[in-house]
Amino acid sequence: AQSVTQLGSHVSVSEGALVLLRCNYSSSVPPYLFWYVQYPNQGLQLLLKYTSAATLVKGINGFEAEFKKSETSFHLTKPSAHMSDAAEYFCAVSDGGTASKLTFGTGTRLQVTL
Amino acid sequence: DTGVSQNPRHKITKRGQNVTFRCDPISEHNRLYWYRQTLGQGPEFLTYFQNEAQLEKSRLLSDRFSAERPKGSFSTLEIQRTEQGDSAMYLCASSSLGQGANWATEAFFGQGTRLTVV
């Protein structure tokens, strides 16, 4: 079985500060990892995905994530937070099986303050 | 807009009633997924279709839940004899079938149907 753990259900940063959202995974097979963002009353939008190519993955809106096998981590970062980044962020893992279904973490709510 | 469309966006129903939700995926996508998201949690997988075939169902999908995808196009999710514990956001997603190294094609999510059982 696969799982992801997101450390910190709420993260608050000042506008312009570094954003760091943590995700650790557990998988018995090489994982495929994703970060999604959800704005209030909206569906999920893919920020980026890791599928065993480059370990540093760049996504939309200036976000990036680094896959570290030794630490079983896939943390999401952005150098400079913007007010529009305030949302819920979900890390997800897939085993690459035929279903390609996603197992999500519990989410981290990012608050950006002036 | 050619994204994933879900209807209705909101549904309030009395306990014991039946409800049905509809999902229209992106037209060229052959995979369709249903997830359920409760407050403060991430989405949980319910079931998925490849074309018209329902290939996997989660243990979360009790006998009161049934999903269909006739002709491999839109999908419906029906909940019979609703219970208060069914209150959640029901999300639909679709994706194309990737090939080779690009198997992990992006799943596009709809805006969800929020169900409230009173």
mmCIF file of C-alpha atoms in Angstrom:
data_model
loop_
_atom_site.group_PDB
_atom_site.id
_atom_site.type_symbol
_atom_site.label_atom_id
_atom_site.label_comp_id
_atom_site.label_asym_id
_atom_site.label_seq_id
_atom_site.Cartn_x
_atom_site.Cartn_y
_atom_site.Cartn_z
ATOM 1 C CA ALA A 1 0.000 0.000 0.000
ATOM 2 C CA GLN A 2 1.142 3.497 -0.696
ATOM 3 C CA SER A 3 0.704 6.598 1.385
ATOM 4 C CA VAL A 4 1.845 10.162 1.716
ATOM 5 C CA THR A 5 2.245 12.241 4.832
ATOM 6 C CA GLN A 6 2.053 15.989 4.720
ATOM 7 C CA LEU A 7 3.681 17.608 7.716
ATOM 8 C CA GLY A 8 1.853 20.695 8.867
ATOM 9 C CA SER A 9 -1.827 21.132 8.140
ATOM 10 C CA HIS A 10 -1.392 24.918 8.124
ATOM 11 C CA VAL A 11 1.579 26.964 6.964
ATOM 12 C CA SER A 12 1.732 30.755 7.106
ATOM 13 C CA VAL A 13 4.323 32.830 5.260
ATOM 14 C CA SER A 14 4.769 36.483 4.491
ATOM 15 C CA GLU A 15 4.419 37.702 0.943
ATOM 16 C CA GLY A 16 7.811 37.412 -0.732
ATOM 17 C CA ALA A 17 9.065 34.739 1.668
ATOM 18 C CA LEU A 18 10.082 31.189 0.798
ATOM 19 C CA VAL A 19 7.304 28.619 0.648
ATOM 20 C CA LEU A 20 8.146 25.096 1.827
ATOM 21 C CA LEU A 21 5.429 22.445 2.018
ATOM 22 C CA ARG A 22 6.551 19.033 3.162
ATOM 23 C CA CYS A 23 5.568 15.646 1.803
ATOM 24 C CA ASN A 24 6.944 12.230 2.677
ATOM 25 C CA TYR A 25 5.853 9.106 0.885
ATOM 26 C CA SER A 26 5.755 5.406 1.522
ATOM 27 C CA SER A 27 5.790 3.028 -1.406
ATOM 28 C CA SER A 28 6.920 -0.523 -2.048
ATOM 29 C CA VAL A 29 7.539 0.246 -5.704
ATOM 30 C CA PRO A 30 9.130 3.249 -7.399
ATOM 31 C CA PRO A 31 6.589 5.977 -6.802
ATOM 32 C CA TYR A 32 5.081 8.543 -9.072
ATOM 33 C CA LEU A 33 4.453 11.730 -7.132
ATOM 34 C CA PHE A 34 2.253 14.726 -7.699
ATOM 35 C CA TRP A 35 1.402 18.065 -6.141
ATOM 36 C CA TYR A 36 -2.073 19.504 -6.633
ATOM 37 C CA VAL A 37 -3.511 22.854 -5.557
ATOM 38 C CA GLN A 38 -7.140 23.447 -4.591
ATOM 39 C CA TYR A 39 -8.740 26.857 -4.292
ATOM 40 C CA PRO A 40 -11.948 27.229 -2.235
ATOM 41 C CA ASN A 41 -14.920 25.391 -3.730
ATOM 42 C CA GLN A 42 -12.851 24.347 -6.722
ATOM 43 C CA GLY A 43 -11.455 21.116 -8.069
ATOM 44 C CA LEU A 44 -7.780 20.228 -8.020
ATOM 45 C CA GLN A 45 -5.185 21.586 -10.411
ATOM 46 C CA LEU A 46 -1.910 19.813 -11.089
ATOM 47 C CA LEU A 47 1.152 21.844 -10.114
ATOM 48 C CA LEU A 48 3.817 19.296 -11.042
ATOM 49 C CA LYS A 49 4.598 15.595 -11.236
ATOM 50 C CA TYR A 50 7.597 13.313 -10.780
ATOM 51 C CA THR A 51 7.727 10.221 -12.961
ATOM 52 C CA SER A 52 11.316 8.955 -12.531
ATOM 53 C CA ALA A 53 12.935 11.417 -14.889
ATOM 54 C CA ALA A 54 14.715 14.446 -13.401
ATOM 55 C CA THR A 55 14.630 14.553 -9.612
ATOM 56 C CA LEU A 56 14.061 18.314 -9.598
ATOM 57 C CA VAL A 57 10.698 19.017 -11.117
ATOM 58 C CA LYS A 58 9.505 22.462 -12.142
ATOM 59 C CA GLY A 59 5.818 23.209 -12.224
ATOM 60 C CA ILE A 60 3.427 26.017 -12.853
ATOM 61 C CA ASN A 61 3.265 29.326 -10.987
ATOM 62 C CA GLY A 62 6.943 29.164 -10.005
ATOM 63 C CA PHE A 63 6.663 26.031 -7.884
ATOM 64 C CA GLU A 64 9.159 23.207 -7.913
ATOM 65 C CA ALA A 65 9.755 20.004 -5.995
ATOM 66 C CA GLU A 66 12.724 17.710 -5.478
ATOM 67 C CA PHE A 67 12.443 13.941 -5.249
ATOM 68 C CA LYS A 68 14.819 12.560 -2.614
ATOM 69 C CA LYS A 69 14.726 8.795 -2.482
ATOM 70 C CA SER A 70 17.036 8.571 0.547
ATOM 71 C CA GLU A 71 14.661 10.756 2.541
ATOM 72 C CA THR A 72 11.443 9.457 0.893
ATOM 73 C CA SER A 73 10.488 13.079 0.414
ATOM 74 C CA PHE A 74 8.976 15.269 -2.274
ATOM 75 C CA HIS A 75 8.792 18.719 -0.741
ATOM 76 C CA LEU A 76 7.219 21.617 -2.628
ATOM 77 C CA THR A 77 8.970 24.988 -2.723
ATOM 78 C CA LYS A 78 8.563 28.438 -4.182
ATOM 79 C CA PRO A 79 11.206 31.127 -3.696
ATOM 80 C CA SER A 80 8.809 34.027 -3.211
ATOM 81 C CA ALA A 81 5.213 33.702 -2.035
ATOM 82 C CA HIS A 82 2.437 35.710 -3.619
ATOM 83 C CA MET A 83 -0.962 36.450 -2.134
ATOM 84 C CA SER A 84 -2.550 34.417 -4.926
ATOM 85 C CA ASP A 85 -0.718 31.306 -3.674
ATOM 86 C CA ALA A 86 -3.062 31.051 -0.680
ATOM 87 C CA ALA A 87 -4.834 27.718 -1.150
ATOM 88 C CA GLU A 88 -4.865 24.074 -0.077
ATOM 89 C CA TYR A 89 -2.016 21.937 -1.391
ATOM 90 C CA PHE A 90 -2.144 18.166 -1.726
ATOM 91 C CA CYS A 91 0.664 15.734 -2.275
ATOM 92 C CA ALA A 92 -0.328 12.478 -3.991
ATOM 93 C CA VAL A 93 1.307 9.202 -4.966
ATOM 94 C CA SER A 94 0.529 6.618 -7.604
ATOM 95 C CA ASP A 95 2.044 3.178 -8.012
ATOM 96 C CA GLY A 96 1.997 3.393 -11.742
ATOM 97 C CA GLY A 97 -0.358 0.472 -11.962
ATOM 98 C CA THR A 98 -2.973 0.171 -14.634
ATOM 99 C CA ALA A 99 -5.489 2.175 -12.628
ATOM 100 C CA SER A 100 -3.100 5.066 -12.073
ATOM 101 C CA LYS A 101 -5.278 6.109 -9.173
ATOM 102 C CA LEU A 102 -3.959 8.666 -6.748
ATOM 103 C CA THR A 103 -3.529 8.398 -2.997
ATOM 104 C CA PHE A 104 -3.621 11.866 -1.462
ATOM 105 C CA GLY A 105 -2.234 13.333 1.717
ATOM 106 C CA THR A 106 -4.432 15.272 4.102
ATOM 107 C CA GLY A 107 -3.392 18.599 2.645
ATOM 108 C CA THR A 108 -1.611 21.732 3.799
ATOM 109 C CA ARG A 109 -3.393 25.058 3.872
ATOM 110 C CA LEU A 110 -1.057 27.856 2.862
ATOM 111 C CA GLN A 111 -1.763 31.317 4.203
ATOM 112 C CA VAL A 112 0.110 34.301 2.777
ATOM 113 C CA THR A 113 0.210 37.477 4.829
ATOM 114 C CA LEU A 114 1.263 41.005 3.966
ATOM 115 C CA ASP B 1 -14.825 25.465 -21.711
ATOM 116 C CA THR B 2 -13.721 21.910 -22.490
ATOM 117 C CA GLY B 3 -12.713 20.857 -18.980
ATOM 118 C CA VAL B 4 -14.343 18.269 -16.734
ATOM 119 C CA SER B 5 -17.893 19.282 -15.910
ATOM 120 C CA GLN B 6 -19.845 18.111 -12.873
ATOM 121 C CA ASN B 7 -23.509 18.623 -12.110
ATOM 122 C CA PRO B 8 -25.013 19.676 -9.873
ATOM 123 C CA ARG B 9 -22.441 21.767 -8.011
ATOM 124 C CA HIS B 10 -24.410 21.534 -4.789
ATOM 125 C CA LYS B 11 -27.022 19.087 -3.578
ATOM 126 C CA ILE B 12 -28.911 19.102 -0.303
ATOM 127 C CA THR B 13 -30.979 16.022 0.383
ATOM 128 C CA LYS B 14 -32.827 14.433 3.236
ATOM 129 C CA ARG B 15 -31.479 11.289 4.820
ATOM 130 C CA GLY B 16 -32.824 8.228 3.082
ATOM 131 C CA GLN B 17 -33.277 9.860 -0.315
ATOM 132 C CA ASN B 18 -31.433 8.812 -3.448
ATOM 133 C CA VAL B 19 -29.161 11.209 -5.300
ATOM 134 C CA THR B 20 -27.399 11.073 -8.644
ATOM 135 C CA PHE B 21 -24.435 13.095 -9.820
ATOM 136 C CA ARG B 22 -23.181 13.502 -13.347
ATOM 137 C CA CYS B 23 -19.667 13.943 -14.695
ATOM 138 C CA ASP B 24 -18.775 14.901 -18.247
ATOM 139 C CA PRO B 25 -15.073 14.239 -18.831
ATOM 140 C CA ILE B 26 -12.802 15.858 -21.363
ATOM 141 C CA SER B 27 -14.016 14.380 -24.620
ATOM 142 C CA GLU B 28 -10.897 12.507 -25.713
ATOM 143 C CA HIS B 29 -10.145 11.067 -22.266
ATOM 144 C CA ASN B 30 -10.813 7.367 -21.866
ATOM 145 C CA ARG B 31 -10.189 7.168 -18.120
ATOM 146 C CA LEU B 32 -12.632 8.547 -15.596
ATOM 147 C CA TYR B 33 -12.251 8.559 -11.811
ATOM 148 C CA TRP B 34 -14.514 9.338 -8.877
ATOM 149 C CA TYR B 35 -13.079 10.565 -5.584
ATOM 150 C CA ARG B 36 -14.697 11.658 -2.344
ATOM 151 C CA GLN B 37 -13.338 14.468 -0.211
ATOM 152 C CA THR B 38 -14.530 15.175 3.316
ATOM 153 C CA LEU B 39 -13.758 18.330 5.253
ATOM 154 C CA GLY B 40 -10.118 18.639 6.171
ATOM 155 C CA GLN B 41 -9.087 15.545 4.239
ATOM 156 C CA GLY B 42 -7.563 14.784 0.912
ATOM 157 C CA PRO B 43 -9.603 13.146 -1.829
ATOM 158 C CA GLU B 44 -10.116 9.390 -1.500
ATOM 159 C CA PHE B 45 -10.395 7.114 -4.497
ATOM 160 C CA LEU B 46 -13.804 5.541 -5.071
ATOM 161 C CA THR B 47 -13.774 3.964 -8.524
ATOM 162 C CA TYR B 48 -12.485 4.292 -12.034
ATOM 163 C CA PHE B 49 -13.521 3.489 -15.589
ATOM 164 C CA GLN B 50 -11.537 2.840 -18.694
ATOM 165 C CA ASN B 51 -13.950 3.600 -21.483
ATOM 166 C CA GLU B 52 -17.233 1.973 -20.361
ATOM 167 C CA ALA B 53 -15.646 -0.685 -18.170
ATOM 168 C CA GLN B 54 -15.548 -0.150 -14.421
ATOM 169 C CA LEU B 55 -12.180 -1.664 -13.593
ATOM 170 C CA GLU B 56 -11.701 -0.961 -9.913
ATOM 171 C CA LYS B 57 -13.831 -0.091 -6.908
ATOM 172 C CA SER B 58 -12.614 1.012 -3.503
ATOM 173 C CA ARG B 59 -13.851 -0.605 -0.324
ATOM 174 C CA LEU B 60 -15.246 2.845 0.435
ATOM 175 C CA LEU B 61 -17.840 2.232 -2.249
ATOM 176 C CA SER B 62 -20.571 0.501 -0.281
ATOM 177 C CA ASP B 63 -23.504 -1.343 -1.845
ATOM 178 C CA ARG B 64 -25.499 1.896 -1.706
ATOM 179 C CA PHE B 65 -23.162 3.459 -4.249
ATOM 180 C CA SER B 66 -23.250 2.664 -7.934
ATOM 181 C CA ALA B 67 -21.409 4.249 -10.814
ATOM 182 C CA GLU B 68 -21.937 3.876 -14.518
ATOM 183 C CA ARG B 69 -20.321 5.127 -17.677
ATOM 184 C CA PRO B 70 -22.529 4.110 -20.574
ATOM 185 C CA LYS B 71 -20.852 4.298 -23.954
ATOM 186 C CA GLY B 72 -17.642 5.455 -22.334
ATOM 187 C CA SER B 73 -18.684 9.077 -22.286
ATOM 188 C CA PHE B 74 -20.296 10.765 -19.272
ATOM 189 C CA SER B 75 -20.545 9.004 -15.933
ATOM 190 C CA THR B 76 -23.119 8.985 -13.154
ATOM 191 C CA LEU B 77 -22.650 8.251 -9.482
ATOM 192 C CA GLU B 78 -25.770 7.286 -7.573
ATOM 193 C CA ILE B 79 -26.095 7.053 -3.822
ATOM 194 C CA GLN B 80 -29.141 5.215 -2.524
ATOM 195 C CA ARG B 81 -30.652 5.715 0.911
ATOM 196 C CA THR B 82 -28.286 8.544 1.744
ATOM 197 C CA GLU B 83 -26.819 8.824 5.225
ATOM 198 C CA GLN B 84 -25.348 11.834 6.979
ATOM 199 C CA GLY B 85 -21.928 10.271 6.642
ATOM 200 C CA ASP B 86 -22.248 10.579 2.866
ATOM 201 C CA SER B 87 -21.957 14.364 3.150
ATOM 202 C CA ALA B 88 -18.818 15.257 1.221
ATOM 203 C CA MET B 89 -17.461 16.749 -1.964
ATOM 204 C CA TYR B 90 -17.581 14.232 -4.820
ATOM 205 C CA LEU B 91 -14.870 14.865 -7.381
ATOM 206 C CA CYS B 92 -14.621 13.496 -10.882
ATOM 207 C CA ALA B 93 -11.394 13.401 -12.847
ATOM 208 C CA SER B 94 -10.458 12.229 -16.315
ATOM 209 C CA SER B 95 -7.240 11.411 -18.085
ATOM 210 C CA SER B 96 -6.002 9.906 -21.281
ATOM 211 C CA LEU B 97 -4.225 6.587 -21.397
ATOM 212 C CA GLY B 98 -0.532 7.360 -21.435
ATOM 213 C CA GLN B 99 1.986 5.379 -23.371
ATOM 214 C CA GLY B 100 5.506 4.293 -22.566
ATOM 215 C CA ALA B 101 7.429 6.668 -20.370
ATOM 216 C CA ASN B 102 4.576 9.125 -20.407
ATOM 217 C CA TRP B 103 2.042 6.798 -18.855
ATOM 218 C CA ALA B 104 1.357 9.167 -15.971
ATOM 219 C CA THR B 105 -0.750 11.602 -17.876
ATOM 220 C CA GLU B 106 -2.346 14.392 -15.928
ATOM 221 C CA ALA B 107 -5.717 13.779 -14.306
ATOM 222 C CA PHE B 108 -7.968 16.797 -14.802
ATOM 223 C CA PHE B 109 -10.455 17.381 -12.022
ATOM 224 C CA GLY B 110 -13.903 18.871 -12.161
ATOM 225 C CA GLN B 111 -15.122 21.405 -9.628
ATOM 226 C CA GLY B 112 -16.953 18.751 -7.679
ATOM 227 C CA THR B 113 -20.455 18.199 -6.358
ATOM 228 C CA ARG B 114 -20.923 19.099 -2.716
ATOM 229 C CA LEU B 115 -23.482 16.821 -1.084
ATOM 230 C CA THR B 116 -25.127 17.723 2.203
ATOM 231 C CA VAL B 117 -27.384 15.131 3.811
ATOM 232 C CA VAL B 118 -29.701 16.569 6.453
#
